[in-house]
Coordinates of C-alpha atoms in Angstrom, one line a residue:
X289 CA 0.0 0.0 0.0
X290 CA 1.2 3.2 -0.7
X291 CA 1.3 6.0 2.4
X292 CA -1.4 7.8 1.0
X293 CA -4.5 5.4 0.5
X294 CA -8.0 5.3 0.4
X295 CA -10.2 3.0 -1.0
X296 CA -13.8 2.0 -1.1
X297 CA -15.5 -1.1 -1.2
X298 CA -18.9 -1.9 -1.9
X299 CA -19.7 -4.5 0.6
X300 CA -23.1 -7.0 1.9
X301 CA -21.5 -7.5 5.0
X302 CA -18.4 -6.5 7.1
X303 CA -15.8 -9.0 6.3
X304 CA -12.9 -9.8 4.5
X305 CA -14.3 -13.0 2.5
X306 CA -17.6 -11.3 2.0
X307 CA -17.2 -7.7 1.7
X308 CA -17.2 -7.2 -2.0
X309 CA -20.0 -6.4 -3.9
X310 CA -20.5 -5.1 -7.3
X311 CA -18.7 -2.2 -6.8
X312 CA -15.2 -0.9 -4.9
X313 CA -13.4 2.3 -4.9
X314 CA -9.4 3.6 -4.4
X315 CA -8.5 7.0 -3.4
X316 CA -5.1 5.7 -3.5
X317 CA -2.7 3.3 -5.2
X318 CA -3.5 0.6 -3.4
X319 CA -3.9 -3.1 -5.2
X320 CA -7.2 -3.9 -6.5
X321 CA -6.5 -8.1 -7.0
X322 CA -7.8 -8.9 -3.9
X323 CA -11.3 -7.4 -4.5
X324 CA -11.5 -7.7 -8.1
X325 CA -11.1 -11.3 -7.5
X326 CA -14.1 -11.3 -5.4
X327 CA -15.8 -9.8 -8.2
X328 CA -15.9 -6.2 -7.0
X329 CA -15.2 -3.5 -9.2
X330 CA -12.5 -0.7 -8.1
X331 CA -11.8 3.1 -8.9
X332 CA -10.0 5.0 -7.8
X333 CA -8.6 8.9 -6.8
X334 CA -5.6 10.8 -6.4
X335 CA -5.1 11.4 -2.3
X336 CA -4.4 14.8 -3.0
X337 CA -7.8 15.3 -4.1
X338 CA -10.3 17.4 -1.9
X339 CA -13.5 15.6 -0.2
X340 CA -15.9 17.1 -2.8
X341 CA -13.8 15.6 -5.4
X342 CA -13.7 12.5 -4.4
X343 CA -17.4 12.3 -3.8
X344 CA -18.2 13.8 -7.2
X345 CA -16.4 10.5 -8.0
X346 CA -17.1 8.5 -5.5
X347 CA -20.8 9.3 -5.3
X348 CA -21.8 7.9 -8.7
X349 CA -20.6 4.1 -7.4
X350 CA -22.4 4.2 -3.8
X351 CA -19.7 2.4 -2.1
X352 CA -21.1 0.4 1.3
X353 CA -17.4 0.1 2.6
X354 CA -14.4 2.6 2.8
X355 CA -10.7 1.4 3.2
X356 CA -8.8 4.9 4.2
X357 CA -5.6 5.7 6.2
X358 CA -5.0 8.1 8.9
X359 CA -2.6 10.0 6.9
X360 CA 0.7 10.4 5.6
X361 CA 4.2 10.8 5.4
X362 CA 5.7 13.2 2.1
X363 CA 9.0 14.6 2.5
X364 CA 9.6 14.1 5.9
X365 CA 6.3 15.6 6.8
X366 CA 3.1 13.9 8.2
X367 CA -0.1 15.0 6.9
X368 CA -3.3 14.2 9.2
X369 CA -6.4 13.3 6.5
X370 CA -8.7 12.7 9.1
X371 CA -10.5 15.9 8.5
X372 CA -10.9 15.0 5.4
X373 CA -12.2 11.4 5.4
X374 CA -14.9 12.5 8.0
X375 CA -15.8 15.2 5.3
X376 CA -16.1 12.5 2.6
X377 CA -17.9 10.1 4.9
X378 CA -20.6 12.4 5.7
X379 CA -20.9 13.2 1.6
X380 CA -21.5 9.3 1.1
X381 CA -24.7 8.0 2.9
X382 CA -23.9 5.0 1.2
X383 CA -21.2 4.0 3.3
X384 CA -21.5 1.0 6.4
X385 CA -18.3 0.6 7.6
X386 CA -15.0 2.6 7.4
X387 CA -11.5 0.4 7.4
X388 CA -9.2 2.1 8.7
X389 CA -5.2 1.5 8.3
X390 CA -2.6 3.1 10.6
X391 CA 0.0 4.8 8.5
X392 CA 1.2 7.7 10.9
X393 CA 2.7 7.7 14.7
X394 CA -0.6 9.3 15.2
X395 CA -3.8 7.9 17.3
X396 CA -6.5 9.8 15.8
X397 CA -10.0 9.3 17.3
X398 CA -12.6 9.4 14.7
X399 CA -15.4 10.7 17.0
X400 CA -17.1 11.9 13.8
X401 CA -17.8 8.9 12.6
X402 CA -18.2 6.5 16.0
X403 CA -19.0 2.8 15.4
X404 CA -18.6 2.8 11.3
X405 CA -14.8 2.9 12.3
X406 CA -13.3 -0.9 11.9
X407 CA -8.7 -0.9 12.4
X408 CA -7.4 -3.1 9.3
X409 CA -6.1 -5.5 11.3
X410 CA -9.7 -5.7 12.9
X411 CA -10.8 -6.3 9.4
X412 CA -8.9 -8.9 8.8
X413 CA -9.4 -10.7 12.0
X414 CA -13.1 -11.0 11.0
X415 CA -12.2 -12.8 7.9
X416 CA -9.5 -14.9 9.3
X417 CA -9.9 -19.1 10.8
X418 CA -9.9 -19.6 14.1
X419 CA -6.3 -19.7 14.2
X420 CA -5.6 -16.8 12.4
X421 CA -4.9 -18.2 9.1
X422 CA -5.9 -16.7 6.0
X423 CA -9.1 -18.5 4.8
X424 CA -8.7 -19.6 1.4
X425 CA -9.2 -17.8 -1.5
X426 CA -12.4 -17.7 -3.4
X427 CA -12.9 -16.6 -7.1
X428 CA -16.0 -15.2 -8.4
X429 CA -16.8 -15.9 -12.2
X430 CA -18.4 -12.8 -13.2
X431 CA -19.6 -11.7 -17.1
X432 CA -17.0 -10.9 -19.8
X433 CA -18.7 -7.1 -19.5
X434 CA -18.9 -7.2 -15.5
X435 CA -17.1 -3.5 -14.7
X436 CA -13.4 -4.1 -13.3
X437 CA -12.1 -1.0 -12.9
X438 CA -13.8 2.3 -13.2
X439 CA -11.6 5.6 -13.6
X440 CA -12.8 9.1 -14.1
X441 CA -12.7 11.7 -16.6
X442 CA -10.8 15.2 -15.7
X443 CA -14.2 17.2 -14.6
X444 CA -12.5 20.2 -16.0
X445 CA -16.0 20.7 -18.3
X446 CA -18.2 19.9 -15.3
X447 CA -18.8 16.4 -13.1
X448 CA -16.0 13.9 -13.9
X449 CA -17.9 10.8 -16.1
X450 CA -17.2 7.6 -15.1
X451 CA -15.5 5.0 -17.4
X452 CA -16.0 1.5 -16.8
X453 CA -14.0 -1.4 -17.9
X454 CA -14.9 -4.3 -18.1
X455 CA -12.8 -7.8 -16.6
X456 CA -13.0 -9.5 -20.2
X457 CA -11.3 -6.0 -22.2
X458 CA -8.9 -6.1 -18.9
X459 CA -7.8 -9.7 -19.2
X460 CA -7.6 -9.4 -23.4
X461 CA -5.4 -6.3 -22.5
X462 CA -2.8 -8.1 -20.8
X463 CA -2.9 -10.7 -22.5
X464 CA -1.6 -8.4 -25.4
X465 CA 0.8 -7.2 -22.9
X466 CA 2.1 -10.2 -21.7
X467 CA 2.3 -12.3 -25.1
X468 CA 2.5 -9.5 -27.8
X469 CA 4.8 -6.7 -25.8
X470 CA 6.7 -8.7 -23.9
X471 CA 6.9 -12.0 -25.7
X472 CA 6.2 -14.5 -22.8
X473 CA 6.1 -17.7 -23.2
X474 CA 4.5 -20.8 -21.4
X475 CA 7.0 -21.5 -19.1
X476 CA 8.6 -18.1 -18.4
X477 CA 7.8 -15.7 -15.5
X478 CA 6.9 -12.2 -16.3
X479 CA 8.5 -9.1 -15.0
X480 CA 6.0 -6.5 -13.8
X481 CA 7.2 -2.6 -14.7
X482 CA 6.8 -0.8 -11.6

């Protein structure tokens, strides 16, 4: 996870093997696998975005879970975003839970936003066996069109559009990647560009 990260999850219910729904948002660069595996679909935002702008975004997907860190740490300097996550929360009626990950020294007490607030590692207690193992890994087979990823126009000419992709286009595109760009073959691994 990067420092700065925040990202949305639509979810039925409040766990790690069960909260993904159709739908699941990023204002961050954290990795989408886990829920796009699930068959969620993720967006995403740039951190340094104001609360209004990530609910212009945000809004049109009507997210039911937000992942979201305390803050964090650019150049040496530590910058609080809990001001602005209690902002965004109150723009998304939507939401049933808040996840929150620790990425500053800092304690911060979410008062605003009271018994939506779940730690990370709370999270993934609630999803973990008995003895704290990850449970397996489950796979949902969705439609070649079911929305993977859904990234935003500028908003520069009014409300930032939504564009959807969809998991078929997305697995097509790396394929091209993978086998046209970087000539793999069965057998090989491939080297991500980072």
């Amino acid at each position: 996870l990067s420092a700065a990260s925040f990202c949305l999850l639509v979810a039925s219910a409040i766990s790690p093997a069960a909260a993904f729904g159709p739908i699941s948002s990023s204002f961050s660069s954290s990795r989408p696998a886990f829920a796009t595996s699930l068959g969620a679909t993720w967006t995403s935002c740039s951190p340094d975005f104001g609360a209004q702008a990530v609910a212009d975004r945000f809004g049109q997907v009507a997210p039911k879970v937000l992942f979201t860190c305390d803050g964090f740490v650019s150049a040496g300097k530590t910058t609080s975003i809990v001001d602005k996550v209690e902002e965004l929360v109150a723009k998304l009626p939507s939401l049933e839970r808040v996840v929150v990950l620790g990425m500053t020294a800092d304690d911060p007490s979410w008062a605003e936003l009271g018994d939506l607030v779940m730690s990370w590692e709370a999270f993934l207690a609630s999803g973990s066996a008995a003895d704290g193992a990850a449970p397996p890994i489950h796979f949902t087979r969705v439609p070649f069109a079911h929305p993977q990823f859904v990234l935003y126009s500028s908003g520069t000419t009014g409300m930032p559009k939504s564009i959807a992709h969809g998991c078929g286009n997305m697995l097509l595109q790396h394929a091209k990647e993978l086998l046209l760009h970087s000539d793999l073959r069965p057998g090989e691994i491939g080297r991500a560009h980072v």
